[in-house]
Coordinates of C-alpha atoms in Angstrom, one line a residue:
M1 CA 6.5 40.5 14.2
S2 CA 2.6 41.3 14.4
A3 CA 0.2 39.7 17.5
F4 CA -1.3 38.7 14.2
D5 CA 1.6 37.4 12.5
T6 CA 2.6 35.4 15.7
A7 CA -0.7 34.2 16.4
L8 CA -1.7 33.0 13.2
P9 CA 2.3 29.9 13.0
L10 CA 1.3 29.2 16.7
T11 CA -2.5 28.9 16.1
M12 CA -1.6 26.0 13.3
L13 CA 1.1 24.2 16.0
A14 CA -2.2 24.5 18.3
F15 CA -4.5 23.1 16.1
L16 CA -2.0 20.5 15.1
V17 CA -2.0 19.1 18.6
L18 CA -6.1 18.7 18.9
V19 CA -6.0 16.7 14.9
L20 CA -3.4 14.6 16.8
F21 CA -5.9 13.0 18.8
S22 CA -8.6 12.2 17.0
G23 CA -6.8 9.4 16.2
F24 CA -6.4 9.9 12.0
P25 CA -2.5 8.6 10.7
V26 CA 0.1 10.9 11.5
A27 CA 0.8 11.6 8.2
F28 CA -2.6 12.8 7.6
C29 CA -2.7 15.2 10.3
L30 CA 0.3 16.6 9.5
A31 CA 0.1 17.0 5.8
G32 CA -4.0 18.2 6.1
V33 CA -3.4 20.5 8.8
G34 CA -0.4 22.0 5.8
L35 CA -2.8 22.2 3.1
V36 CA -5.5 24.4 5.7
F37 CA -3.8 27.0 6.8
A38 CA -1.9 27.0 3.6
L39 CA -5.4 27.7 2.4
V40 CA -5.7 30.1 4.8
G41 CA -2.9 31.7 4.4
G42 CA -3.7 32.3 1.1
M43 CA -7.1 33.2 1.8
L44 CA -5.5 36.7 4.2
D45 CA -2.4 37.0 1.6
L46 CA 0.2 35.2 3.8
F47 CA 0.6 32.8 1.6
V48 CA 0.5 31.7 -2.2
P49 CA -0.8 28.7 -2.9
A50 CA 1.0 28.0 -5.2
Q51 CA 4.3 27.6 -3.3
L52 CA 2.8 24.4 -2.5
F53 CA 4.3 23.1 -6.4
L54 CA 7.5 23.3 -4.6
V55 CA 6.8 21.0 -1.6
V56 CA 6.8 18.3 -3.9
S57 CA 10.7 19.0 -4.9
R58 CA 11.3 19.1 -1.1
I59 CA 9.8 15.9 -0.6
W60 CA 11.9 14.7 -3.6
G61 CA 15.5 15.9 -2.7
S62 CA 15.7 15.9 0.7
I63 CA 13.5 12.5 1.4
A64 CA 13.4 10.4 -1.2
D65 CA 16.9 11.6 -3.2
N66 CA 18.3 11.1 0.1
L67 CA 21.2 8.3 0.4
V68 CA 21.7 8.5 4.1
L69 CA 17.7 7.3 4.8
V70 CA 18.1 4.5 2.8
A71 CA 19.5 3.1 6.1
I72 CA 16.3 3.1 7.5
P73 CA 14.2 0.2 5.5
M74 CA 17.9 -1.6 5.8
F75 CA 18.3 -1.2 10.1
I76 CA 14.7 -2.6 10.0
F77 CA 15.3 -5.4 8.4
M78 CA 17.9 -6.2 10.4
G79 CA 16.1 -5.6 13.6
I80 CA 13.0 -7.8 12.5
M81 CA 15.2 -10.5 10.9
L82 CA 17.3 -10.9 14.5
E83 CA 14.3 -11.1 16.3
R84 CA 12.5 -13.4 14.1
S85 CA 15.8 -15.8 13.5
G86 CA 16.3 -17.4 17.5
V87 CA 19.2 -15.2 18.0
A88 CA 17.5 -13.2 21.7
R89 CA 16.5 -16.6 21.9
H90 CA 20.4 -17.9 22.2
L91 CA 21.5 -14.8 23.7
L92 CA 19.4 -14.6 26.9
E93 CA 20.3 -18.3 27.7
I94 CA 24.1 -17.8 27.6
L95 CA 23.6 -14.4 29.8
S96 CA 21.5 -16.3 32.3
V97 CA 24.5 -18.8 32.3
L98 CA 26.6 -16.3 33.0
L99 CA 24.8 -14.7 35.3
R100 CA 22.6 -16.9 37.6
R101 CA 24.3 -16.9 40.7
V102 CA 24.7 -12.4 40.8
P103 CA 21.9 -11.0 42.5
G104 CA 19.3 -9.9 40.4
G105 CA 20.9 -12.4 37.8
L106 CA 17.8 -12.9 35.2
A107 CA 16.6 -9.0 35.4
L108 CA 20.7 -8.0 34.7
S109 CA 20.7 -10.6 31.8
V110 CA 18.2 -9.4 30.1
V111 CA 19.3 -5.7 30.3
L112 CA 22.5 -6.8 28.9
M113 CA 20.2 -8.7 26.4
G114 CA 18.3 -5.4 25.8
T115 CA 21.7 -3.3 25.2
I116 CA 23.5 -5.7 23.1
M117 CA 19.9 -5.5 20.8
A118 CA 19.7 -2.5 21.2
A119 CA 23.3 -2.1 19.1
T120 CA 21.7 -4.6 16.5
T121 CA 18.6 -3.2 15.9
G122 CA 16.8 -0.2 16.7
I123 CA 12.9 -1.9 16.5
V124 CA 12.1 -0.8 20.0
G125 CA 8.6 -2.3 19.7
A126 CA 10.1 -5.5 18.2
S127 CA 12.6 -5.6 21.7
V128 CA 9.8 -5.0 23.8
V129 CA 7.7 -8.2 23.1
M130 CA 11.1 -10.2 22.3
L131 CA 12.1 -9.4 26.1
A132 CA 8.5 -10.5 27.5
L133 CA 7.7 -12.8 25.1
L134 CA 11.2 -14.9 25.9
A135 CA 12.3 -13.4 30.1
L136 CA 9.1 -13.0 31.7
P137 CA 7.8 -16.5 32.4
V138 CA 10.6 -17.2 33.4
M139 CA 10.9 -14.1 35.7
M140 CA 7.7 -14.9 36.8
E141 CA 8.3 -18.1 37.3
R142 CA 10.9 -18.0 39.6
G143 CA 9.7 -15.2 42.0
Y144 CA 10.5 -11.4 40.3
D145 CA 8.2 -8.8 41.5
K146 CA 6.1 -8.1 38.7
G147 CA 7.3 -4.1 38.9
I148 CA 10.4 -5.1 38.8
T149 CA 9.8 -7.1 35.7
S150 CA 7.3 -4.7 33.8
G151 CA 10.2 -2.0 34.1
V152 CA 13.1 -4.2 33.2
I153 CA 11.9 -5.4 30.5
A154 CA 10.2 -2.0 29.2
A155 CA 13.3 0.0 29.6
S156 CA 15.7 -1.7 28.6
G157 CA 13.6 -2.4 25.1
T158 CA 13.3 1.4 24.5
L159 CA 17.7 1.5 24.7
G160 CA 17.1 1.0 20.8
I161 CA 16.3 3.8 20.1
L162 CA 19.6 5.1 21.3
I163 CA 22.1 2.7 21.2
P164 CA 23.5 3.1 17.8
P165 CA 22.4 2.3 14.9
S166 CA 20.0 3.9 16.1
I167 CA 16.6 4.9 13.6
M168 CA 16.2 7.7 15.5
L169 CA 19.5 9.1 15.2
V170 CA 19.2 8.9 11.2
I171 CA 16.8 10.4 11.3
M172 CA 18.1 13.2 13.4
G173 CA 20.8 13.8 11.4
D174 CA 18.8 14.3 8.4
L175 CA 16.9 17.7 10.0
L176 CA 19.6 18.8 12.1
A177 CA 22.0 19.0 9.7
I178 CA 24.6 17.2 11.6
P179 CA 27.0 14.2 10.0
V180 CA 25.1 10.9 11.5
G181 CA 28.7 9.2 12.2
D182 CA 28.7 12.3 14.8
L183 CA 24.9 11.9 16.5
F184 CA 26.1 7.8 16.5
T185 CA 29.5 8.4 18.3
G186 CA 27.9 11.2 20.6
A187 CA 25.2 8.7 21.2
V188 CA 27.4 5.3 23.0
I189 CA 28.2 6.8 26.0
P190 CA 25.1 8.6 27.2
G191 CA 23.4 5.1 25.9
F192 CA 25.7 2.8 27.6
L193 CA 25.5 5.5 30.7
L194 CA 21.4 4.5 30.4
S195 CA 22.5 0.4 30.6
G196 CA 24.7 0.8 33.7
L197 CA 22.4 2.7 36.1
Y198 CA 20.0 0.3 35.1
L199 CA 22.3 -2.3 36.2
V200 CA 23.4 -0.5 39.3
Y201 CA 19.6 -0.2 40.2
I202 CA 18.9 -3.9 39.9
V203 CA 21.9 -5.1 41.9
V204 CA 21.1 -2.4 44.5
M205 CA 17.1 -3.5 44.8
A206 CA 18.8 -7.2 44.6
I207 CA 20.8 -6.8 47.9
L208 CA 18.0 -4.6 49.6
K209 CA 15.4 -6.6 48.8
P210 CA 16.0 -10.6 47.9
D211 CA 13.0 -11.7 47.7
R212 CA 12.1 -9.2 44.7
L213 CA 14.5 -10.3 43.0
P214 CA 15.7 -14.1 43.9
R215 CA 18.9 -15.6 42.8
L216 CA 19.0 -18.6 39.9
E217 CA 20.8 -21.4 41.3
K218 CA 19.9 -23.1 38.1
A219 CA 20.7 -21.6 34.6
P220 CA 16.3 -21.6 33.1
M221 CA 17.4 -21.9 29.4
A222 CA 21.3 -24.2 29.3
D223 CA 18.7 -27.0 27.7
G224 CA 22.4 -29.2 28.6
Q225 CA 24.2 -27.9 26.3
S226 CA 28.0 -26.4 27.8
L227 CA 28.9 -23.7 28.4
I228 CA 31.4 -23.2 24.9
G229 CA 28.6 -24.3 22.8
L230 CA 26.7 -21.6 23.9
I231 CA 29.1 -18.6 24.1
I232 CA 30.0 -19.9 20.9
R233 CA 26.2 -19.9 19.6
G234 CA 23.9 -17.8 21.8
F235 CA 26.8 -14.6 22.2
V236 CA 29.3 -14.0 19.4
P237 CA 27.3 -14.5 16.6
P238 CA 25.4 -11.1 17.4
T239 CA 28.0 -9.5 19.2
A240 CA 30.2 -10.2 15.9
L241 CA 27.6 -7.9 14.4
V242 CA 27.4 -5.3 17.0
V243 CA 31.8 -4.5 15.9
L244 CA 31.0 -5.1 12.3
V245 CA 28.2 -2.9 12.3
L246 CA 28.9 -0.1 14.8
G247 CA 32.5 -0.5 14.4
S248 CA 32.7 0.1 11.1
I249 CA 30.7 3.2 10.8
I250 CA 33.1 5.1 14.5
C251 CA 35.9 3.8 13.2
G252 CA 34.8 5.2 9.7
F253 CA 35.8 2.3 7.3
A254 CA 31.9 3.0 6.2
T255 CA 28.8 5.1 6.2
P256 CA 25.6 4.4 7.7
T257 CA 23.6 3.0 4.7
E258 CA 26.6 0.7 4.1
A259 CA 27.0 -0.5 7.6
A260 CA 23.1 -0.2 7.5
G261 CA 23.5 -3.1 4.2
V262 CA 26.3 -5.4 6.2
G263 CA 24.2 -5.6 9.0
A264 CA 20.4 -6.7 7.0
F265 CA 22.8 -9.5 4.6
G266 CA 24.8 -10.4 8.4
A267 CA 21.5 -10.8 10.1
T268 CA 20.1 -12.8 7.2
V269 CA 22.9 -15.2 8.3
L270 CA 23.0 -15.1 11.6
A271 CA 19.0 -17.1 10.2
V272 CA 21.2 -19.8 8.0
F273 CA 23.8 -20.2 10.5
N274 CA 20.7 -20.7 13.4
R275 CA 18.9 -23.0 11.1
T276 CA 15.1 -21.1 11.4
F277 CA 15.8 -19.0 7.6
S278 CA 13.3 -20.0 5.1
L279 CA 11.6 -18.8 2.4
K280 CA 8.5 -17.6 4.4
L281 CA 10.8 -15.8 7.0
L282 CA 12.4 -13.9 4.5
K283 CA 8.9 -13.3 2.5
D284 CA 7.2 -11.8 6.5
V285 CA 11.0 -10.0 7.9
V286 CA 10.4 -7.8 3.9
Q287 CA 6.8 -7.7 4.2
S288 CA 7.1 -5.7 8.1
T289 CA 10.5 -3.8 6.8
A290 CA 8.0 -2.6 4.4
L291 CA 5.4 -1.7 6.0
T292 CA 7.2 -0.4 8.8
N293 CA 9.5 2.3 6.2
A294 CA 6.3 3.3 4.6
M295 CA 4.9 4.4 7.9
I296 CA 8.0 6.5 8.4
F297 CA 8.2 7.7 4.6
G298 CA 4.6 8.8 4.5
I299 CA 5.2 10.9 8.5
F300 CA 8.3 12.8 6.3
C301 CA 6.1 13.9 3.8
G302 CA 3.6 15.2 5.6
A303 CA 6.0 17.2 8.3
T304 CA 7.1 18.4 5.5
L305 CA 4.3 20.1 4.2
F306 CA 3.7 21.5 7.1
S307 CA 6.6 22.1 8.4
Y308 CA 7.4 24.0 5.4
V309 CA 4.1 26.7 5.1
F310 CA 4.8 26.5 9.0
R311 CA 8.1 28.3 7.8
E312 CA 6.0 30.6 5.3
L313 CA 3.8 31.7 7.8
G314 CA 6.5 32.9 10.0
G315 CA 6.8 30.1 12.2
D316 CA 10.1 30.3 13.1
D317 CA 10.7 34.3 13.3
A318 CA 7.4 33.6 15.6
I319 CA 8.7 30.6 18.2
V320 CA 12.1 33.1 18.3
H321 CA 9.4 36.2 18.9
V322 CA 8.1 34.3 22.3
I323 CA 11.6 33.5 23.4
E324 CA 12.6 36.9 23.0
L325 CA 9.9 38.0 25.1
L326 CA 10.7 35.3 27.9
D327 CA 14.3 36.8 28.1
L328 CA 14.9 33.8 29.9
H329 CA 18.8 32.1 30.6
D330 CA 21.1 30.4 27.9
W331 CA 21.1 27.0 30.1
T332 CA 17.0 27.8 32.1
L333 CA 16.1 28.0 28.2
L334 CA 17.7 24.9 27.8
F335 CA 16.1 22.9 30.4
L336 CA 12.8 24.2 29.4
L337 CA 12.9 23.0 25.7
M338 CA 13.8 19.6 27.7
G339 CA 10.9 20.0 29.4
I340 CA 8.3 20.9 27.1
I341 CA 9.8 17.6 24.8
F342 CA 9.7 15.7 28.5
L343 CA 5.9 16.7 28.2
L344 CA 5.0 16.1 24.3
G345 CA 6.3 12.2 25.1
F346 CA 3.5 11.7 27.5
V347 CA 0.9 12.4 24.5
F348 CA 3.4 11.5 21.7
D349 CA 5.3 9.3 19.6
W350 CA 9.2 10.2 19.3
L351 CA 8.9 10.4 15.4
E352 CA 5.8 12.9 15.7
I353 CA 8.3 15.0 18.4
T354 CA 10.9 14.7 16.2
L355 CA 9.7 15.8 13.4
I356 CA 7.7 18.8 14.4
I357 CA 9.8 20.1 16.5
L358 CA 13.0 20.0 16.4
P359 CA 12.9 22.0 13.2
V360 CA 11.3 24.9 15.2
F361 CA 13.9 24.5 18.5
R362 CA 16.6 24.5 16.0
P363 CA 17.1 28.1 14.7
I364 CA 16.5 28.8 19.2
V365 CA 20.0 26.2 20.1
M366 CA 22.1 27.8 17.2
E367 CA 21.8 30.9 19.4
L368 CA 23.0 29.7 22.8
D369 CA 25.6 30.3 24.6
F370 CA 27.1 28.3 27.2
G371 CA 30.5 28.8 27.5
D372 CA 33.6 26.8 27.1
A373 CA 31.3 23.7 28.8
V374 CA 30.0 23.6 25.5
P375 CA 32.0 24.6 21.7
K376 CA 29.9 26.9 20.0
D377 CA 30.3 24.8 16.3
R378 CA 29.1 21.2 19.4
I379 CA 26.0 22.9 20.7
L380 CA 23.4 21.3 18.1
L381 CA 25.3 17.8 18.1
W382 CA 25.1 17.8 22.3
F383 CA 21.7 18.7 22.2
A384 CA 20.0 16.5 19.9
I385 CA 22.2 13.5 21.7
A386 CA 20.0 15.2 24.8
V387 CA 17.3 15.4 22.9
A388 CA 17.1 12.0 22.5
V389 CA 17.8 10.5 25.7
N390 CA 14.8 12.6 26.9
L391 CA 12.6 10.7 23.8
Q392 CA 13.9 7.6 26.0
T393 CA 10.9 8.9 28.3
S394 CA 8.3 9.1 25.3
Y395 CA 8.2 4.5 25.4
L396 CA 7.6 4.6 29.2
T397 CA 5.5 8.1 30.2
P398 CA 1.7 7.2 30.4
P399 CA -0.9 6.9 28.8
F400 CA 0.6 6.5 25.4
G401 CA 3.7 5.4 26.2
P402 CA 4.3 2.8 23.7
A403 CA 6.5 0.2 24.9
L404 CA 3.4 0.1 28.1
F405 CA 1.1 -2.0 25.6
Y406 CA 4.0 -4.2 23.7
L407 CA 4.1 -5.3 27.4
R408 CA 0.7 -5.2 28.1
Q409 CA 0.5 -7.0 25.2
A410 CA 3.2 -9.6 25.1
G411 CA 2.8 -10.1 29.4
Q412 CA -0.8 -10.9 29.2
G413 CA -1.9 -13.8 31.9
Y414 CA 1.3 -12.5 34.2
L415 CA 1.0 -8.8 34.4
T416 CA -1.9 -5.5 35.0
L417 CA -1.6 -2.5 33.7
G418 CA -1.3 -1.0 37.3
D419 CA 2.2 -3.7 37.9
I420 CA 3.4 -2.2 34.3
Y421 CA 2.5 1.7 35.6
K422 CA 4.1 1.0 38.9
G423 CA 7.4 -0.6 37.3
I424 CA 8.2 2.4 34.9
I425 CA 8.8 4.9 37.4
P426 CA 12.0 4.1 38.7
F427 CA 13.4 3.4 35.4
T428 CA 12.0 6.7 33.9
L429 CA 13.2 8.6 37.0
L430 CA 16.7 6.4 35.4
Q431 CA 16.1 8.2 32.0
L432 CA 16.1 11.9 33.9
T433 CA 19.2 11.4 35.9
G434 CA 20.8 10.5 32.7
L435 CA 19.5 13.5 30.7
L436 CA 20.6 15.7 33.8
L437 CA 24.0 14.2 33.8
C438 CA 24.5 13.9 30.1
L439 CA 23.6 18.2 29.8
L440 CA 25.5 19.2 33.0
V441 CA 28.3 17.1 31.3
P442 CA 28.8 17.9 28.6
A443 CA 31.8 14.9 27.9
L444 CA 29.6 12.3 28.5
V445 CA 28.4 13.5 24.9
L446 CA 31.0 15.1 23.2
W447 CA 34.1 13.5 24.4
L448 CA 33.7 10.2 22.1
P449 CA 33.5 12.5 18.6
T450 CA 36.4 14.3 19.3
Y451 CA 38.9 11.6 20.3
L452 CA 37.7 10.4 17.1
G453 CA 38.3 13.1 15.3
Y454 CA 34.5 13.6 14.3

């Protein structure tokens, strides 16, 4: 490729980064930059403007007509319904009762609740706000350290981006042409690995510094109910929903789309079971689902236009050419790609990174060779899960970590932004530890899909 052929698509990427900082909606930024550079390419005889008509068919054929993506609005509905129906509150009650005498028991309850809720919904914002509203006042009242409290709540709330059923994994499957079932099974062990790292850290801190994570002599949310009653009401229903949704996908009984429909219906049944269901609740949940879904699919449309123009201008070849000039070892290149994604997480949301970067990195990753460590036909699956683990950090890293602002808003009167920034540092390091383990021990990602025959 000539220097000019390489420079134009790279300039397109750089221009997109600048426009994203303007504050305009991401969907408009992606589509606008795509149209501008389609015009520039037309003026330079590198792009035929009439090709833009093909974008419509791509949006219809790859997005609007994609049955796998139908799972997204139903998973969103399930998560919002569970948040607003009181299921999470009952879950925290029972976990607080069971772990009240364990060092750091209340913090452990928050992590476990975040893990269970992550396995029923992938809505990180809802999870963080829910955990903050339910657990923050109790943790502050019981004398928990503000930094640890903020880190526990923010990190636990982000588990939904990785632990299946995850909206991000559904989108990744579509972008990378990987079956969603493969991604779901591959993400199970890494997701629970991160949760386990959080639990170990909390227990160690509770033993070393008990004044920062005091034990609970009395469960603050038991409300005088019997333990059996709490278990039946607060623990069994969400756990059963997890088994029903996630188990049916992993065992091959249902597709992700079918399981998402069952999950949405199950969440509604739980709301009825908790006597919190009403037409007003249903209307609010449907409205929130529609708005969130419209935002996601709007970005999809903008990203489709951007990526089409980028490829037609030789973007894929330009990226590969630059990588070849670096002449890096495969493992070194892998860590470089992960480092780029981690740094992008400081300023961009996971959805933007996923839709823009993954299609660019895909041809590079497919050419890598890790010998016996990773089978050639499993490299893309392993890479996708590693990226998913990596993108968890984007929720916690300042200045634009969404989880930080969700927590700041929900924790007004309890936490300052300084408390939150201080608290997320050890949990970000734990996430990077989990990422390193997944890269150095590929079996953590690949064992379950292989065992189940995916």
